Coordinates of C-alpha atoms and ligand atoms in Angstrom, one line a residue:
M1 CA -80.4 18.7 130.1
T2 CA -77.4 18.5 127.8
M3 CA -77.1 16.4 124.7
Q4 CA -74.8 13.5 125.5
F5 CA -74.3 11.5 122.4
D6 CA -74.8 12.2 118.7
R7 CA -76.4 8.9 118.0
I8 CA -77.5 6.2 120.3
A9 CA -78.5 2.6 118.9
L10 CA -81.1 0.8 121.0
I11 CA -80.9 -3.1 120.0
G12 CA -84.1 -4.5 121.3
I13 CA -87.1 -2.3 122.3
G14 CA -89.2 -4.1 124.7
L15 CA -90.2 -2.7 128.3
I16 CA -86.4 -1.6 129.0
G17 CA -85.4 -0.4 125.5
S18 CA -88.4 1.5 125.0
S19 CA -88.2 3.0 128.6
I20 CA -84.6 4.3 127.6
A21 CA -86.1 5.6 124.3
H22 CA -88.7 7.7 126.0
D23 CA -86.2 9.2 128.4
I24 CA -83.6 9.9 125.7
K25 CA -86.4 11.9 124.0
R26 CA -87.8 13.6 126.8
L27 CA -84.4 14.7 128.0
G28 CA -82.8 15.4 124.6
L29 CA -79.8 13.2 125.2
A30 CA -79.0 12.4 121.6
K31 CA -79.2 14.0 118.3
E32 CA -80.6 10.6 116.8
V33 CA -81.9 7.3 118.2
I34 CA -81.7 4.2 115.8
V35 CA -84.0 1.5 117.1
A36 CA -83.2 -2.2 116.2
T37 CA -85.3 -5.1 116.9
R38 CA -85.5 -8.6 115.2
S39 CA -89.4 -8.9 114.4
A40 CA -91.0 -6.7 111.9
D41 CA -94.0 -6.4 114.2
T42 CA -92.0 -4.9 116.9
L43 CA -90.3 -2.7 114.8
K44 CA -93.5 -1.2 113.4
R45 CA -95.1 -0.7 116.9
A46 CA -91.9 1.0 117.9
E47 CA -92.2 3.4 114.8
E48 CA -95.9 4.0 115.6
L49 CA -94.8 5.0 119.4
R50 CA -92.2 6.9 117.8
L51 CA -89.4 5.8 119.8
G52 CA -86.6 6.7 117.7
D53 CA -85.5 8.5 114.6
R54 CA -84.6 5.6 112.5
Y55 CA -85.9 2.0 112.4
T56 CA -84.2 -1.4 111.2
T57 CA -84.4 -5.0 111.8
S58 CA -80.9 -5.3 111.3
S59 CA -78.7 -4.6 114.4
S60 CA -75.4 -4.6 112.6
E61 CA -76.9 -1.7 110.4
A62 CA -78.1 0.2 113.5
V63 CA -74.7 0.4 115.3
K64 CA -73.0 1.9 112.4
D65 CA -71.7 5.5 113.5
A66 CA -73.4 5.0 117.1
D67 CA -71.5 6.5 120.0
L68 CA -73.5 4.5 122.4
V69 CA -75.2 0.9 121.9
I70 CA -77.6 -0.3 124.4
V71 CA -78.4 -4.0 124.1
S72 CA -81.7 -4.6 125.8
V73 CA -82.7 -8.3 124.8
P74 CA -83.2 -11.6 126.8
V75 CA -79.7 -12.2 128.4
G76 CA -79.5 -15.7 126.2
A77 CA -79.5 -13.6 123.0
S78 CA -76.4 -11.5 124.1
E79 CA -74.0 -13.6 122.2
S80 CA -75.8 -13.5 118.8
V81 CA -76.4 -9.7 119.1
A82 CA -72.6 -9.4 119.9
K83 CA -71.4 -11.4 117.1
E84 CA -73.9 -9.6 114.7
V85 CA -72.8 -6.0 115.7
A86 CA -69.2 -6.7 116.3
S87 CA -67.7 -5.6 112.8
N88 CA -69.8 -2.5 112.3
L89 CA -68.9 -0.8 115.8
K90 CA -67.5 2.6 115.4
V91 CA -64.1 3.3 116.9
G92 CA -64.6 4.7 120.4
A93 CA -68.2 3.5 120.8
I94 CA -69.6 2.6 124.2
V95 CA -71.4 -0.8 124.4
T96 CA -73.6 -1.5 127.2
D97 CA -76.4 -4.0 128.1
V98 CA -79.1 -4.0 130.6
G99 CA -79.3 -7.8 131.1
S100 CA -80.3 -9.3 134.7
T101 CA -77.3 -11.7 134.8
K102 CA -73.9 -10.3 134.3
A103 CA -71.2 -13.1 134.3
S104 CA -72.8 -14.8 131.7
V105 CA -73.5 -11.7 129.4
I106 CA -69.8 -11.0 129.7
A107 CA -68.8 -14.4 128.9
Q108 CA -71.2 -14.1 125.8
M109 CA -70.3 -10.7 124.4
Q110 CA -66.8 -9.7 125.8
P111 CA -64.9 -12.2 123.2
H112 CA -66.8 -10.6 120.2
M113 CA -66.1 -6.8 121.1
P114 CA -63.4 -5.3 119.1
P115 CA -60.4 -3.8 121.0
H116 CA -61.5 -0.2 119.8
V117 CA -64.8 -0.2 121.7
H118 CA -65.8 0.3 125.5
F119 CA -67.9 -2.8 126.7
I120 CA -69.4 -1.8 129.9
P121 CA -71.8 -4.3 131.2
G122 CA -74.8 -2.8 133.1
H123 CA -78.1 -3.8 134.9
P124 CA -80.9 -1.3 135.8
L125 CA -82.8 -2.5 138.8
A126 CA -85.9 -1.4 137.4
G127 CA -88.8 -2.9 135.7
T128 CA -92.5 -4.2 135.8
E129 CA -94.1 -7.5 134.8
K130 CA -95.0 -6.2 131.4
S131 CA -93.0 -6.6 128.2
G132 CA -92.8 -5.2 124.6
P133 CA -92.4 -1.9 123.3
D134 CA -95.9 -0.6 124.6
A135 CA -94.9 -1.5 128.3
G136 CA -92.1 1.2 128.4
F137 CA -92.4 4.6 130.0
A138 CA -90.7 7.7 130.9
G139 CA -89.4 7.7 134.2
L140 CA -88.9 4.0 135.0
F141 CA -85.2 4.6 136.1
E142 CA -86.1 7.3 138.2
G143 CA -84.6 6.8 141.9
R144 CA -83.5 3.2 140.9
W145 CA -80.1 1.6 141.0
C146 CA -78.1 0.6 137.8
I147 CA -75.2 -1.4 138.6
F148 CA -72.2 -1.7 136.3
T149 CA -70.1 -4.5 136.3
P150 CA -67.0 -3.1 134.4
I151 CA -64.1 -5.3 133.2
A152 CA -60.9 -4.6 134.6
G153 CA -59.0 -2.1 132.6
T154 CA -62.1 -0.2 131.6
D155 CA -61.4 3.3 130.2
E156 CA -62.3 5.7 132.9
T157 CA -63.8 8.4 130.5
A158 CA -66.2 5.8 129.1
L159 CA -67.4 4.8 132.6
K160 CA -68.0 8.5 133.7
R161 CA -69.9 9.1 130.4
L162 CA -72.1 5.9 130.7
R163 CA -72.5 6.9 134.4
R164 CA -73.6 10.4 133.4
F165 CA -76.2 8.8 131.0
W166 CA -77.9 6.6 133.7
E167 CA -77.8 9.5 136.1
A168 CA -79.5 11.7 133.7
L169 CA -82.4 8.9 133.6
G170 CA -82.6 9.5 137.5
S171 CA -80.6 6.3 138.5
K172 CA -78.1 6.0 141.2
V173 CA -75.1 4.1 139.6
D174 CA -73.0 1.6 141.7
E175 CA -70.3 -0.9 140.8
M176 CA -69.8 -4.4 141.5
D177 CA -68.0 -7.5 140.3
P178 CA -70.3 -9.4 138.1
E179 CA -70.2 -12.6 140.4
H180 CA -71.2 -10.7 143.3
H181 CA -74.0 -9.0 141.3
D182 CA -75.2 -12.3 140.3
K183 CA -75.6 -13.6 143.8
V184 CA -77.1 -10.3 145.2
L185 CA -79.8 -10.4 142.4
A186 CA -80.1 -14.1 142.8
I187 CA -81.9 -13.3 146.3
V188 CA -83.5 -9.9 145.8
S189 CA -85.0 -10.7 142.3
H190 CA -84.6 -14.1 141.0
L191 CA -85.6 -16.3 143.8
P192 CA -88.7 -14.1 144.5
H193 CA -89.8 -14.6 141.0
I194 CA -88.9 -18.5 140.9
I195 CA -91.0 -18.7 144.1
A196 CA -93.7 -16.6 142.5
Y197 CA -93.7 -18.9 139.6
N198 CA -93.7 -22.0 141.5
I199 CA -96.5 -21.0 144.0
V200 CA -98.9 -20.0 141.2
G201 CA -98.0 -23.1 139.4
T202 CA -98.9 -25.4 142.4
A203 CA -102.2 -23.4 142.9
D204 CA -102.9 -23.8 139.3
D205 CA -102.5 -27.6 139.7
L206 CA -104.9 -27.6 142.5
E207 CA -107.3 -25.6 140.9
A208 CA -109.2 -28.4 139.3
V209 CA -109.9 -29.6 142.9
T210 CA -111.1 -26.3 144.4
E211 CA -112.9 -25.3 141.3
S212 CA -111.5 -21.8 140.6
E213 CA -111.7 -20.8 144.4
V214 CA -107.9 -19.9 143.8
I215 CA -108.9 -17.0 141.4
K216 CA -112.0 -15.9 143.4
Y217 CA -110.3 -15.5 146.7
S218 CA -106.9 -14.4 145.3
A219 CA -106.8 -10.9 147.0
S220 CA -105.5 -12.7 150.4
G221 CA -102.0 -12.9 149.5
F222 CA -101.8 -15.1 146.2
R223 CA -102.5 -12.0 144.0
D224 CA -99.0 -10.4 145.0
F225 CA -97.4 -13.6 143.7
T226 CA -99.3 -13.6 140.7
R227 CA -97.8 -10.1 139.6
L228 CA -94.6 -11.5 139.5
A229 CA -95.4 -14.9 138.0
A230 CA -97.0 -13.0 135.1
S231 CA -93.3 -11.7 134.1
D232 CA -92.0 -12.5 130.6
P233 CA -91.3 -16.4 130.3
T234 CA -88.3 -15.8 127.9
M235 CA -86.6 -13.3 130.0
W236 CA -87.1 -15.4 133.2
R237 CA -86.1 -18.7 131.4
D238 CA -82.9 -16.9 130.3
V239 CA -82.2 -15.6 133.9
C240 CA -82.7 -19.2 135.3
L241 CA -80.4 -20.6 132.9
H242 CA -77.8 -17.9 132.9
N243 CA -77.5 -17.3 136.6
K244 CA -78.0 -21.1 137.3
D245 CA -75.0 -21.6 139.9
A246 CA -76.1 -18.4 142.3
I247 CA -79.9 -19.2 141.9
L248 CA -79.1 -22.9 142.9
E249 CA -77.1 -21.8 145.9
M250 CA -79.9 -19.5 147.2
L251 CA -82.6 -22.1 146.6
A252 CA -80.7 -24.4 148.6
R253 CA -80.5 -22.0 151.6
F254 CA -84.0 -21.2 151.0
S255 CA -85.1 -24.9 151.2
E256 CA -83.2 -25.2 154.5
D257 CA -85.2 -22.3 156.1
L258 CA -88.4 -23.5 154.6
A259 CA -87.7 -26.7 156.4
Y260 CA -87.0 -24.9 159.5
L261 CA -90.3 -22.9 159.4
Q262 CA -92.1 -26.4 158.4
R263 CA -90.7 -28.0 161.6
A264 CA -91.6 -25.1 163.8
I265 CA -95.2 -25.2 162.5
R266 CA -95.3 -28.9 163.0
W267 CA -94.1 -28.7 166.5
G268 CA -96.2 -25.7 167.4
E269 CA -93.1 -23.6 168.2
G270 CA -94.9 -20.5 168.1
D271 CA -91.9 -18.4 169.5
K272 CA -89.6 -19.4 166.3
I273 CA -92.4 -18.6 164.0
F274 CA -93.2 -15.2 165.8
D275 CA -89.3 -14.2 165.8
L276 CA -88.9 -14.8 162.2
F277 CA -92.2 -12.9 161.1
T278 CA -91.0 -9.9 163.3
R279 CA -87.5 -9.9 161.7
T280 CA -89.0 -9.9 158.1
R281 CA -91.4 -6.9 159.1
A282 CA -88.4 -5.0 160.0
I283 CA -86.9 -5.5 156.5
R284 CA -90.2 -4.1 154.9
R285 CA -89.7 -1.0 157.1
S286 CA -85.8 -0.8 155.9
I287 CA -86.8 -0.9 152.4
I288 CA -89.3 1.9 152.8
Q289 CA -86.9 4.0 155.0
A290 CA -84.5 3.5 151.8
G291 CA -87.0 5.0 149.5
Q292 CA -87.1 1.8 147.4
D293 CA -91.0 1.7 148.1
V294 CA -93.7 3.6 149.4
D295 CA -95.4 3.3 152.8
A296 CA -99.0 2.8 151.4
P297 CA -101.2 -0.2 152.6
D298 CA -101.5 -2.9 150.1
F299 CA -98.9 -1.5 147.8
G300 CA -101.1 1.6 147.1
R301 CA -103.8 -0.3 145.2
P302 CA -107.0 1.7 145.2
H303 CA -109.7 0.4 147.3
P304 CA -113.4 0.0 146.0
L305 CA -114.5 3.4 147.2
E306 CA -111.6 5.5 146.2
K307 CA -112.0 3.7 142.6
K308 CA -115.6 5.1 142.5
A309 CA -114.4 8.6 143.6
Ligands
LIG1 P1 -89.0 -7.5 126.3 O1 -90.1 -6.5 126.8 O2 -89.5 -8.8 126.1 O3 -88.2 -7.2 125.1 C1 -87.4 -8.1 124.4 C2 -86.5 -7.3 123.3 O4 -85.7 -8.2 122.6 C3 -87.5 -7.1 122.0 O5 -87.1 -6.1 121.3 C4 -87.3 -8.5 121.2 O6 -87.5 -8.4 119.8 C5 -85.8 -8.7 121.6 N1 -85.5 -10.2 121.4 C6 -86.2 -11.1 122.0 N2 -85.5 -12.2 121.7 C7 -84.5 -12.1 120.9 C8 -83.5 -12.9 120.4 N3 -83.3 -14.0 120.5 N4 -82.6 -12.1 119.7 C9 -82.5 -10.8 119.4 N5 -83.5 -9.9 120.1 C10 -84.3 -10.5 121.0 O7 -87.8 -7.5 127.2 P2 -87.4 -6.5 128.5 O8 -88.1 -6.5 129.6 O9 -87.2 -5.1 127.9 O10 -85.9 -7.3 128.9 C11 -84.8 -6.8 128.2 C12 -83.6 -7.1 129.0 O11 -83.5 -6.2 130.2 C13 -83.4 -8.6 129.5 O12 -82.1 -9.1 129.3 C14 -83.6 -8.4 130.9 O13 -83.1 -9.6 131.5 C15 -83.4 -7.2 131.4 N6 -84.1 -6.4 132.5 C16 -85.5 -6.6 132.5 C17 -86.2 -6.0 133.4 C18 -87.7 -6.3 133.5 O14 -88.2 -6.0 134.5 N7 -88.2 -6.6 132.6 C19 -85.4 -5.4 134.2 C20 -83.9 -5.2 134.4 C21 -83.5 -5.6 133.2 P3 -88.7 -8.8 119.1 O15 -90.0 -8.4 119.9 O16 -88.7 -8.1 118.0 O17 -88.8 -10.1 119.1

């Protein structure tokens, strides 16, 4: 793989930042990587994991002379990071982010970006329920989409350079306008997380009544929700607050559809229930055909005899 940038600054080194760091190193995409994070503890861990070449708790220090700056912090922290780095950004630098919401990140960062940099908002659709620098791994973005939501008038050469970077990480790159991104992500990612947080919360409230049967019998469906509901509370609080309109719109649709299903169950309308469940099964097949998941039963979890082998 060819070197793409002299100096890359990674602002935020949690799951996403550290996964990017692993890939930059593995693929030799930069001469030097500077890692910045706000806490000394996280910085120390990043250093122990050898995620960069230089380390600092000052993001404004980190971006000096960087050709590419990647901001990987909770979306609610975007504005403070933009303010902090703005005056030290190099002429011609590409500044991007990985935030899960886009209209809000643009509103927070764009006003602080000096005219001599290329600000290109982005969002890799890849992740796990883990967070922090230990959670990252090489190859996280392989075969996954990365969505850019470029601002009108963005320099084409800068866009191509950033596209080439994400493609080197194995991603497929798409472009959308930020509002559309936020609607699409509200249904494919934000709502599933909110529903998972909610159902696990409901079960938790019931737990006193059922005396930990929820935990004991969790393999029957509930367990799959707990993976999503174990995701980072700060990140997901910020997603809820910063994609409020799209999430509320999708939640309203969801509640209507749930009422329809509730009614069908109440009135014993088996055909309606069966039709819905048949339609949803086909969606799972389409996801597998599109290469977005593997066709292993139970998400490929090893079963007791396989574990012993
Ligand atoms: P993470 O593992 O929790 O790491 C967060 C990083 O941001 C850490 O370096 C943390 O620094 C720093 N940070 C936290 N609060 C901050 C603040 N108020 N100001 C400045 N820095 C702060 O998070 P992540 O999962 O990598 O997520 C990072 C971004 O990627 C988020 O915007 C998220 O929406 C997006 N994203 C996440 C996923 C996913 O599945 N997790 C997928 C795609 C996109 P300290 O530890 O030093 O405090």
